[in-house]
Coordinates of C-alpha atoms in Angstrom, one line a residue:
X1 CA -25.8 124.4 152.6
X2 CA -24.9 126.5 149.5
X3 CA -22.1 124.3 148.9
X4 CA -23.7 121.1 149.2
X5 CA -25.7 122.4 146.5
X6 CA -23.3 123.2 144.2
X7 CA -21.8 119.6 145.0
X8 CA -24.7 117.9 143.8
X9 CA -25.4 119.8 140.5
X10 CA -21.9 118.9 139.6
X11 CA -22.0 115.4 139.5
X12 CA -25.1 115.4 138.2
X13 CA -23.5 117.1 135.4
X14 CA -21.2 115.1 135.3
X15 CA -23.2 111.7 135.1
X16 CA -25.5 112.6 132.7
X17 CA -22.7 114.2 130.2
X18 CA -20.4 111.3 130.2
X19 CA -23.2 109.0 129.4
X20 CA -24.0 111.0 126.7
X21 CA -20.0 111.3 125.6
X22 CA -20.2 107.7 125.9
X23 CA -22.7 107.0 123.8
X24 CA -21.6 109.4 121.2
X25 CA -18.5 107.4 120.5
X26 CA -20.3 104.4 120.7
X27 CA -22.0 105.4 118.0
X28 CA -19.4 106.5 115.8
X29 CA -17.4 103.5 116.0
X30 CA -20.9 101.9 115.3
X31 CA -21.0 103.2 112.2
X32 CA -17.6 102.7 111.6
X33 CA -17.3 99.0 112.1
X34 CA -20.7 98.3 111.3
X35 CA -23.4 97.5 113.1
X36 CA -24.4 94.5 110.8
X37 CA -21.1 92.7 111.7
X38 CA -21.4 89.2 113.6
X39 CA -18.4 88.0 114.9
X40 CA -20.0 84.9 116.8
X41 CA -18.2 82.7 114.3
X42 CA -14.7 83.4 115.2
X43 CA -13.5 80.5 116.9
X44 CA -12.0 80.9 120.4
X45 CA -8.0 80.9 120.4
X46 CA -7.2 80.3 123.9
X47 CA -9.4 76.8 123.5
X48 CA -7.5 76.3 120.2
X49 CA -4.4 76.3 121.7
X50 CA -5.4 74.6 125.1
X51 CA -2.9 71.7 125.0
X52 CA -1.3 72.9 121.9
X53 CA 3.0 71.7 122.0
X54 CA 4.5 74.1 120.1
X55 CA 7.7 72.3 120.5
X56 CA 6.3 69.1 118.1
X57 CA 5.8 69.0 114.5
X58 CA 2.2 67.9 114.0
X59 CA 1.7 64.5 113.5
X60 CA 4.8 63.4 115.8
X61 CA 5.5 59.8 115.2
X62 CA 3.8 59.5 111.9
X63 CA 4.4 60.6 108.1
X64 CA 6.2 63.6 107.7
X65 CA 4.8 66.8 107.6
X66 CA 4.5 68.2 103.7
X67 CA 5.6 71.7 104.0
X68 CA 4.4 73.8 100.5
X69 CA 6.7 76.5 99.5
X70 CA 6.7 79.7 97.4
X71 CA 8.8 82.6 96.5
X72 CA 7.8 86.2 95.3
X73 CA 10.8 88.0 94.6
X74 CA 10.4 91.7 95.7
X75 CA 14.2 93.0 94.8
X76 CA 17.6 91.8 93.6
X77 CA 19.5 95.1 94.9
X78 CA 23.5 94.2 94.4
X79 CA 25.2 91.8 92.9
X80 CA 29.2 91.9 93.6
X81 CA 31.9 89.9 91.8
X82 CA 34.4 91.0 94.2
X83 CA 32.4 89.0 96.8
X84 CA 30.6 86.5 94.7
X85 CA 27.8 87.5 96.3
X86 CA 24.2 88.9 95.7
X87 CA 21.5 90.6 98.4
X88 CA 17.6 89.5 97.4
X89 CA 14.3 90.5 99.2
X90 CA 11.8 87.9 98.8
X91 CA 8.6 87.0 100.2
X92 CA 8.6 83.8 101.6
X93 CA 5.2 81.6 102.2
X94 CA 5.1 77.8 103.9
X95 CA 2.0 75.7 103.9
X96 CA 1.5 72.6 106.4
X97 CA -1.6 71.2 107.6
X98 CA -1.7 70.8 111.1
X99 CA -4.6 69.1 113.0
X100 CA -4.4 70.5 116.6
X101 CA -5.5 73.9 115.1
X102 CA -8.4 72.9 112.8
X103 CA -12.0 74.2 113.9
X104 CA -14.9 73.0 111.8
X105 CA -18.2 75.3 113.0
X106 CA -17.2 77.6 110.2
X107 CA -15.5 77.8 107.2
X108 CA -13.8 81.2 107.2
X109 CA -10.2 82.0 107.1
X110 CA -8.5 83.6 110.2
X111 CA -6.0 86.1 109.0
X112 CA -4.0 86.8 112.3
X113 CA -0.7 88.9 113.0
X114 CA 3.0 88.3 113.8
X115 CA 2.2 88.3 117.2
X116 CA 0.5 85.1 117.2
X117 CA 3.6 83.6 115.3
X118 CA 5.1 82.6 118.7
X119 CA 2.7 80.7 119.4
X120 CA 3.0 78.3 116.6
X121 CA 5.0 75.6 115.9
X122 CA 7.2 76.7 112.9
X123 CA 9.0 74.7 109.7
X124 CA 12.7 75.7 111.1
X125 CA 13.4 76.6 107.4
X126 CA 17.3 78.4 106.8
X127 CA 18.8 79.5 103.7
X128 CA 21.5 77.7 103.1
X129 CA 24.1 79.5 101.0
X130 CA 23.1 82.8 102.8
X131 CA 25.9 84.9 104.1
X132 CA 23.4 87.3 106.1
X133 CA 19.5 87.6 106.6
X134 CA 17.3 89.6 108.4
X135 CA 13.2 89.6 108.7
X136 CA 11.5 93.5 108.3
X137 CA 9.9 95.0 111.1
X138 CA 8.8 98.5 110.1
X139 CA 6.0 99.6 110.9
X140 CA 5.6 95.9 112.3
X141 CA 7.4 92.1 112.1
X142 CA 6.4 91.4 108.4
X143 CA 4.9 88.2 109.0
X144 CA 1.5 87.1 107.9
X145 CA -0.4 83.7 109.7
X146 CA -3.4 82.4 107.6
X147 CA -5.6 80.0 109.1
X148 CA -8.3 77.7 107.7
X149 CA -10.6 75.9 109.4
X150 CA -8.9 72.4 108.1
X151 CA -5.9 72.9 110.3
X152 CA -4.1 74.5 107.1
X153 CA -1.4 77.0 108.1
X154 CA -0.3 79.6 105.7
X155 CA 2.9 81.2 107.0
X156 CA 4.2 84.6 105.2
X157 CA 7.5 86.9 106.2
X158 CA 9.3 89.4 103.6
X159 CA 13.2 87.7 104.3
X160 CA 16.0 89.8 102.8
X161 CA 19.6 88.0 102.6
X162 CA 22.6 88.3 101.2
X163 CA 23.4 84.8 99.6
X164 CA 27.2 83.8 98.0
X165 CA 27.1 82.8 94.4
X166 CA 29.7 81.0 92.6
X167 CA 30.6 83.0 89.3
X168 CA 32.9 81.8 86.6
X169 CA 34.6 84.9 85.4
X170 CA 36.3 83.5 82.8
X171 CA 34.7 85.3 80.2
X172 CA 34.0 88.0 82.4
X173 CA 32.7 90.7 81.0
X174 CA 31.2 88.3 78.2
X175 CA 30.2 85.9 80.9
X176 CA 26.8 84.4 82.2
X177 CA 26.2 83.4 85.9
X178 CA 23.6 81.1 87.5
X179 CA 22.8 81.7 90.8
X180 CA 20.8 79.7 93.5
X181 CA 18.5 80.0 96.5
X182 CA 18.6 77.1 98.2
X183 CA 15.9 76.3 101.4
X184 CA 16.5 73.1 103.7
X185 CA 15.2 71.9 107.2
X186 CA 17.9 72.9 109.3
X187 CA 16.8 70.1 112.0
X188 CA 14.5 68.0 110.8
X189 CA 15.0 65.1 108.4
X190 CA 12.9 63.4 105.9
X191 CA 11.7 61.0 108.2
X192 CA 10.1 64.6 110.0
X193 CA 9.4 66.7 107.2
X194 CA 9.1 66.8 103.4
X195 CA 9.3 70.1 101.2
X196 CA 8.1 70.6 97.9
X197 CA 7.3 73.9 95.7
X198 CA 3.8 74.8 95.8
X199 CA 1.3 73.8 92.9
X200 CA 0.5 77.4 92.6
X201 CA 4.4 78.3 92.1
X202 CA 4.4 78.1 88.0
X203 CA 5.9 81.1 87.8
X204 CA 7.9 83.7 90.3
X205 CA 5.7 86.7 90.2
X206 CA 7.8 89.9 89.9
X207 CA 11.3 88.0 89.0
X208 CA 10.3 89.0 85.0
X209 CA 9.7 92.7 85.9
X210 CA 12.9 93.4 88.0
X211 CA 15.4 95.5 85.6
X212 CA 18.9 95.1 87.0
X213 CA 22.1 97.4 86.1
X214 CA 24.5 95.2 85.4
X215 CA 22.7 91.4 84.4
X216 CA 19.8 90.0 82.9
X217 CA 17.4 87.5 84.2
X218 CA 17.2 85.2 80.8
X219 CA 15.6 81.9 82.6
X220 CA 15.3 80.7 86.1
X221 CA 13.7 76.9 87.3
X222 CA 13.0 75.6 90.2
X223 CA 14.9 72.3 92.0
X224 CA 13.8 69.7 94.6
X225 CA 16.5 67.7 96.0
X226 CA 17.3 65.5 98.9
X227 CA 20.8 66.1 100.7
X228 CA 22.5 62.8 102.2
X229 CA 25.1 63.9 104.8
X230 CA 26.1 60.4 107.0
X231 CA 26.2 62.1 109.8
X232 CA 22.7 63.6 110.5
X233 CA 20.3 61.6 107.8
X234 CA 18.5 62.5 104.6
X235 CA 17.4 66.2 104.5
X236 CA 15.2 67.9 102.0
X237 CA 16.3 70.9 99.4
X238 CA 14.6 73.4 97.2
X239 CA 16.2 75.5 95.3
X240 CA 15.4 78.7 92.8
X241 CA 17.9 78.8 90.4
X242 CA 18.2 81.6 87.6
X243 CA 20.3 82.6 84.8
X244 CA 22.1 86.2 85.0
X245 CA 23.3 87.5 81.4
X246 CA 25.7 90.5 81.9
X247 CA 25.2 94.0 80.0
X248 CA 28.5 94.1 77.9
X249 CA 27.3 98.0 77.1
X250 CA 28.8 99.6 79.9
X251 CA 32.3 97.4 79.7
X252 CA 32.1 98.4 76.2
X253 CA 31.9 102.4 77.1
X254 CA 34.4 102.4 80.0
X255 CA 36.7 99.6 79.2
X256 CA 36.9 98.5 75.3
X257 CA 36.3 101.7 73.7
X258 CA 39.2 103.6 75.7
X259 CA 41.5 100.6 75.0
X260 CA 41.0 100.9 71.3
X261 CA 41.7 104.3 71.3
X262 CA 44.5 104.4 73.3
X263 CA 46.1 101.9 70.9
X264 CA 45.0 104.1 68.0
X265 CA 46.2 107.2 69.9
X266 CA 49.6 105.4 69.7
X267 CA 50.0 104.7 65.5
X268 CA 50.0 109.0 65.5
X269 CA 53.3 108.3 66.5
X270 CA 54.0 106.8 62.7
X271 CA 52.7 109.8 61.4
X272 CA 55.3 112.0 63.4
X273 CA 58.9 113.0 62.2
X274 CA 61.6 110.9 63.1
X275 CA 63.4 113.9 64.1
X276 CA 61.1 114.7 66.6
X277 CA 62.4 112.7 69.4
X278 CA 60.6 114.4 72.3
X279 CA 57.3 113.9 70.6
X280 CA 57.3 110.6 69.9
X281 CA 58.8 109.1 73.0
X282 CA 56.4 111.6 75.1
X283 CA 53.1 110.0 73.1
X284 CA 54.5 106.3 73.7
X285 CA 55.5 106.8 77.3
X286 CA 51.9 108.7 78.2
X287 CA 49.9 105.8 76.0
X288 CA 51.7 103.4 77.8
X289 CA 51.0 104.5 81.3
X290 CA 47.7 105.5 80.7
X291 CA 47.1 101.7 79.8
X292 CA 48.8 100.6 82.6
X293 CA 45.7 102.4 84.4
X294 CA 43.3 101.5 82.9
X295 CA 44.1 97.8 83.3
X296 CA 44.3 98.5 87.2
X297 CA 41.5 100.3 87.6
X298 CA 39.3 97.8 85.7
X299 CA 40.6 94.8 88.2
X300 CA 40.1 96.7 91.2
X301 CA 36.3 95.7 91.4
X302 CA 37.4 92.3 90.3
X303 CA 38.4 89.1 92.8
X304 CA 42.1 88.6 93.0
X305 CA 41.7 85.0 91.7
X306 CA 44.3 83.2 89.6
X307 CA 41.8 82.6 86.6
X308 CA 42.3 84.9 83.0
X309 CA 39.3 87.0 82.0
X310 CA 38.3 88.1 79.1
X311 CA 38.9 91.9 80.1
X312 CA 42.2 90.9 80.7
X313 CA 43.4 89.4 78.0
X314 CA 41.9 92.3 75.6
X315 CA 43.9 94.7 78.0
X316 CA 47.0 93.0 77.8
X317 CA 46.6 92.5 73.6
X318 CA 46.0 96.5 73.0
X319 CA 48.9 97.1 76.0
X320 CA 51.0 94.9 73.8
X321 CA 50.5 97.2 70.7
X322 CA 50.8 100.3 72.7
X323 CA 54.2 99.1 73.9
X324 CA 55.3 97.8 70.5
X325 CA 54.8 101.2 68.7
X326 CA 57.2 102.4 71.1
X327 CA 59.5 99.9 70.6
X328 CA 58.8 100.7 66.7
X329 CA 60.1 104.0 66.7
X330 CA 63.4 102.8 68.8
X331 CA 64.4 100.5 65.7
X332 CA 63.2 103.2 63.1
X333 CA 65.8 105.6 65.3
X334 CA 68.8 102.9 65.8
X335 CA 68.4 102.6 62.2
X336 CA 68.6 106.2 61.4
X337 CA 71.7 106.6 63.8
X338 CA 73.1 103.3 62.0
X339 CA 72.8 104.6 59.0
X340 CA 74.1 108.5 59.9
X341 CA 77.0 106.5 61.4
X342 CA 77.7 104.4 58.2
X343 CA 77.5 107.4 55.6
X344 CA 80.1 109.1 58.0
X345 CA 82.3 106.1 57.9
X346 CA 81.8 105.8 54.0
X347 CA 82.8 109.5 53.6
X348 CA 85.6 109.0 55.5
X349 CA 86.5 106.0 53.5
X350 CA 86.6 107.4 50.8
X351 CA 88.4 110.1 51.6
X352 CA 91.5 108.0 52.9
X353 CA 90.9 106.0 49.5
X354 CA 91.2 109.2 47.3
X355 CA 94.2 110.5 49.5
X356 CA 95.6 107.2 49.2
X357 CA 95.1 107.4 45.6
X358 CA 96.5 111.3 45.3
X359 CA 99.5 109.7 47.2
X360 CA 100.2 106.7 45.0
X361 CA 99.8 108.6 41.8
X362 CA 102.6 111.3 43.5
X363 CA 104.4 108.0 44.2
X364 CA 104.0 106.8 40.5
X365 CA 105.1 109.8 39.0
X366 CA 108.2 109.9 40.9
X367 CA 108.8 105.9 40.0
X368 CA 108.3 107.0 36.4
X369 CA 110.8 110.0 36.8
X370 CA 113.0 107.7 38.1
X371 CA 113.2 105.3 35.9
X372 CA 113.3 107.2 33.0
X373 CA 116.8 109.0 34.2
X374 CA 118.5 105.2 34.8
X375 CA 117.1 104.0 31.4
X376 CA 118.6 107.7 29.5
X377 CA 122.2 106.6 32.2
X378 CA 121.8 103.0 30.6
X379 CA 121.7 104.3 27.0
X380 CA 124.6 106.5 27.2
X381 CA 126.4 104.0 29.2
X382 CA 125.6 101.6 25.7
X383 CA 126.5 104.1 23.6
X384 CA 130.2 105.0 25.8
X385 CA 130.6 101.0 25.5
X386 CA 128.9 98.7 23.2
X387 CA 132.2 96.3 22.8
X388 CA 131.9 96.0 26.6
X389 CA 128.4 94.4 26.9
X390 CA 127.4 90.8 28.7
X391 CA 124.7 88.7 29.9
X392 CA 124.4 90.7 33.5
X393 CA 123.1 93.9 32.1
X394 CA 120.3 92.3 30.9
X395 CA 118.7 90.8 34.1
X396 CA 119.6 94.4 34.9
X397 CA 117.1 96.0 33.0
X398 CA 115.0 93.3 33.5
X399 CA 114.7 93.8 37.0
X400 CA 114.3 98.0 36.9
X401 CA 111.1 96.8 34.1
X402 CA 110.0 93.5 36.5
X403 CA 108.4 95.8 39.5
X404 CA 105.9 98.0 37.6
X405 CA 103.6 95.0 36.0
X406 CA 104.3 93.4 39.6
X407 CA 102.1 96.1 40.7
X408 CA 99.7 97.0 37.8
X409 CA 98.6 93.1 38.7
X410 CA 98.0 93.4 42.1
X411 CA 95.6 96.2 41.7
X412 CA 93.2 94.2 40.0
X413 CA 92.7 92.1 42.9
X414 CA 92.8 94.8 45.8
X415 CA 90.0 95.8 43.7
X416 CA 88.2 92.6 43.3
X417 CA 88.4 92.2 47.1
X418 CA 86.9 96.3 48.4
X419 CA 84.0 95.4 45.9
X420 CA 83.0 92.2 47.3
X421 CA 83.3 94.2 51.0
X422 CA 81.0 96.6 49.4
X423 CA 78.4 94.1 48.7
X424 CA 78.4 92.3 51.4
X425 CA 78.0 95.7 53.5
X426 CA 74.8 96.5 51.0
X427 CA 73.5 92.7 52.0
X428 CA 73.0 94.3 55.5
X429 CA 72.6 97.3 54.9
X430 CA 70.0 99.3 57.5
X431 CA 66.6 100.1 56.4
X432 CA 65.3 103.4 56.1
X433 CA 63.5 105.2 59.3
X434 CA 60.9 106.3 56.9
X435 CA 60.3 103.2 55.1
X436 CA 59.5 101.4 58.7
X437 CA 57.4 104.0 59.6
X438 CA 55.6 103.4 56.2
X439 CA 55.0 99.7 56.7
X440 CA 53.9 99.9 60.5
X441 CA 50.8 102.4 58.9
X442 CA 50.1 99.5 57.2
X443 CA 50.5 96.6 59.2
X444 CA 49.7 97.4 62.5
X445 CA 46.2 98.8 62.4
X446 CA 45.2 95.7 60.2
X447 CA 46.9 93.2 62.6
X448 CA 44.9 95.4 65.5
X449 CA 41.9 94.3 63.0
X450 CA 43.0 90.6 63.1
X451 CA 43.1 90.0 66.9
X452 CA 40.0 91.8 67.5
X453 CA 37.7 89.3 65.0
X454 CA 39.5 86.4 66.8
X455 CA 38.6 87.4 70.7
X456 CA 35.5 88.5 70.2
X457 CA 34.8 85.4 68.1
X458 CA 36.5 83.3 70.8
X459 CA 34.5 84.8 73.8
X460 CA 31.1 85.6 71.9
X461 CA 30.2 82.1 70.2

């Protein structure tokens, strides 16, 4: 009996706390939602779509369904010229009317969730130059329906996709890129559906605020055009296409600047002693190389294509200069060596020509000598006999007399001829290490000058 008691008061504890529990939170969310709130004018969804096809456009078999479209852009994150590429987040909206889902006992807008997307029958919409896409899901799909009581159907999804772009790098890093968005019906035709950017789309809303690293958005417009392919029909095309101005700062900090001075690095080497061999060649070798990798390390976030940039060519002008004040200081020192070699040779020259000259004056003396004892025998040998003279002495002395201005003639023209050897050895004669080293100063820092006005004239205007 005691325990049927006890029984009892428990559940009536029970029944009369959870009624009160219950109305407790019925009256906080009360006065959470409000209690003022009608909802009697929402329209009921399962009669909506009671016979609703999702599988046909809306008005199958008559005009073609006028599909409005707009773009915010939330994000340009990367843009690669290796690829030709660039990865954009955009909010996407699509406005169609469709009949089936109009209710007229009210005039409020349905906002409904992703969830109710399936439902619907959908613009099959596709990017067309897109490499990649995928919709956001976090915390849910990222999709917005809007529905009016006309039948008008605003469809929203955040879309982000990596899309190719086409870049001429010819004047790369001087260069300016347009890039597109292009949106077409992937099945339907013209005959089915018609797109065109909404009235409302003047302007892309947050395109003008995004701050990239490398570009510049200077100008973007918007294009409607109608793709013919025999095969499948007429299909419609909009595309967003915008301007992209690189930011020639950075190039100039990590590719021009070190360029210039490795070029300047290499005229020290005029300043330098020709007698400094290891110096010099060490400084041209290491400027050399050090250009050499710099070039490759620019290209290697570059496309292999065939076309010249810009970057390029200013590489290969200052690696051209680096490599020819190397090359200067190998003529200044085969001209020093030339020279070294022909002041040996002179010396030597004219050491043979004064020992020669020692020798022949030896030679002379002993001619003289000579000659004077037969003329003293020839005069004594008058004197013994003057009856006994004829005609044969004479040629006699004649030809002891003949030989000397035989030879006093013939130095004149020995002469004549080691002079004109002289002068045509000063005609090409080497000039001096120093002097080159003197011009090259002079000529190639203001020929460095020259070539710079001219590219960046060429690849600026």
């Amino acid at each position: 009996m005691e325990v049927l008691t006890f029984l009892l008061s428990s559940l009536a504890v029970l029944f009369f706390g959870g009624d009160i529990f219950t109305r407790a939170m019925l009256s906080d969310i009360g006065d959470y939602v409000g209690t003022d709130i009608e909802i009697s004018w929402l329209p009921n969804l399962d009669d909506l779509m009671k016979g609703y096809a999702r599988n046909f456009r809306p008005g199958i078999g008559g005009p073609p369904v006028n599909v409005a479209m707009a773009i915010e852009v939330a994000s340009i994150d990367h843009i690669s010229e290796a690829n030709m590429e660039y990865t954009m987040t955009v909010f996407l909206r699509q406005s169609w009317h469709d009949d089936r889902l109009s209710y007229n006992h009210t005039n409020k807008t349905l906002g409904l969730d992703s969830r109710f997307v399936d439902k619907l029958w959908l613009p099959d919409t596709f990017i067309v130059n897109a490499k990649s896409a995928w919709f956001h899901d976090v915390t849910v799909e990222n999709k917005l329906i809007r529905l009016q009581p006309n039948g008008v159907i605003l469809y929203s999804s955040r879309i982000t996709s990596t899309v190719a772009c086409d870049m001429d790098l010819t004047k790369y890093p001087m260069d300016e890129q347009e890039c597109m968005l292009d949106l077409e019906s992937y099945g339907y035709s013209s005959e089915d559906i018609v797109y065109h950017w909404s009235d409302s789309q003047r302007h892309i809303h947050g395109l003008d605020k995004l701050e990239l690293s490398q570009f510049t958005i200077t100008d973007y417009r918007f294009v409607t055009e109608m793709m013919n392919f025999k095969s499948a029909g007429r299909f419609p095309r909009l595309s967003l296409r915008f301007q992209l101005r690189r930011n020639r700062g950075v190039y100039i900090i990590q590719s021009y600047m070190p360029s210039i001075l490795l070029v300047a690095m290499s005229w020290v080497s005029f300043w330098i002693s020709q007698s400094a061999v290891p110096a010099r060649v060490t400084l041209g070798i290491t400027t050399v190389l050090t250009m050499t990798t710099l070039m490759v390390s620019a290209r290697s976030s570059l496309p292999r294509a065939s076309a010249i940039k810009a970057l390029d060519v200013y590489f290969w002008i200052c690696y051209v200069f680096v490599f020819a004040a190397l090359i200067e200081y190998a003529f200044a020192h085969y001209n020093a060596d030339y020279r070294l070699k022909e002041k040996a040779k002179v010396k030597a020259n004219k050491l043979s020509s004064e020992s020669i000259v020692k020798n022949g004056k030896q030679a002379m003396v002993l001619f003289s000598l000579s000659v004077t004892g037969m003329n003293q025998g020839v005069v004594i040998s008058n004197r013994q006999g003057r009856t006994q003279r004829s005609g044969s002495e004479i040629p006699g002395e004649g030809s002891t007399e003949e030989p000397v201005p035989s030879r006093r003639r013939s130095r004149p023209v020995e002469e004549s001829k080691e002079d004109k050897k002289c002068c045509s050895k000063c005609v090409c004669k080497p000039i001096d290490a120093d002097t080159i080293d003197i011009y090259a100063r002079a000529v190639f820092p203001f020929t460095f000058a020259v070539v710079n006005v001219i590219y960046w004239v060429a690849y600026t205007m």
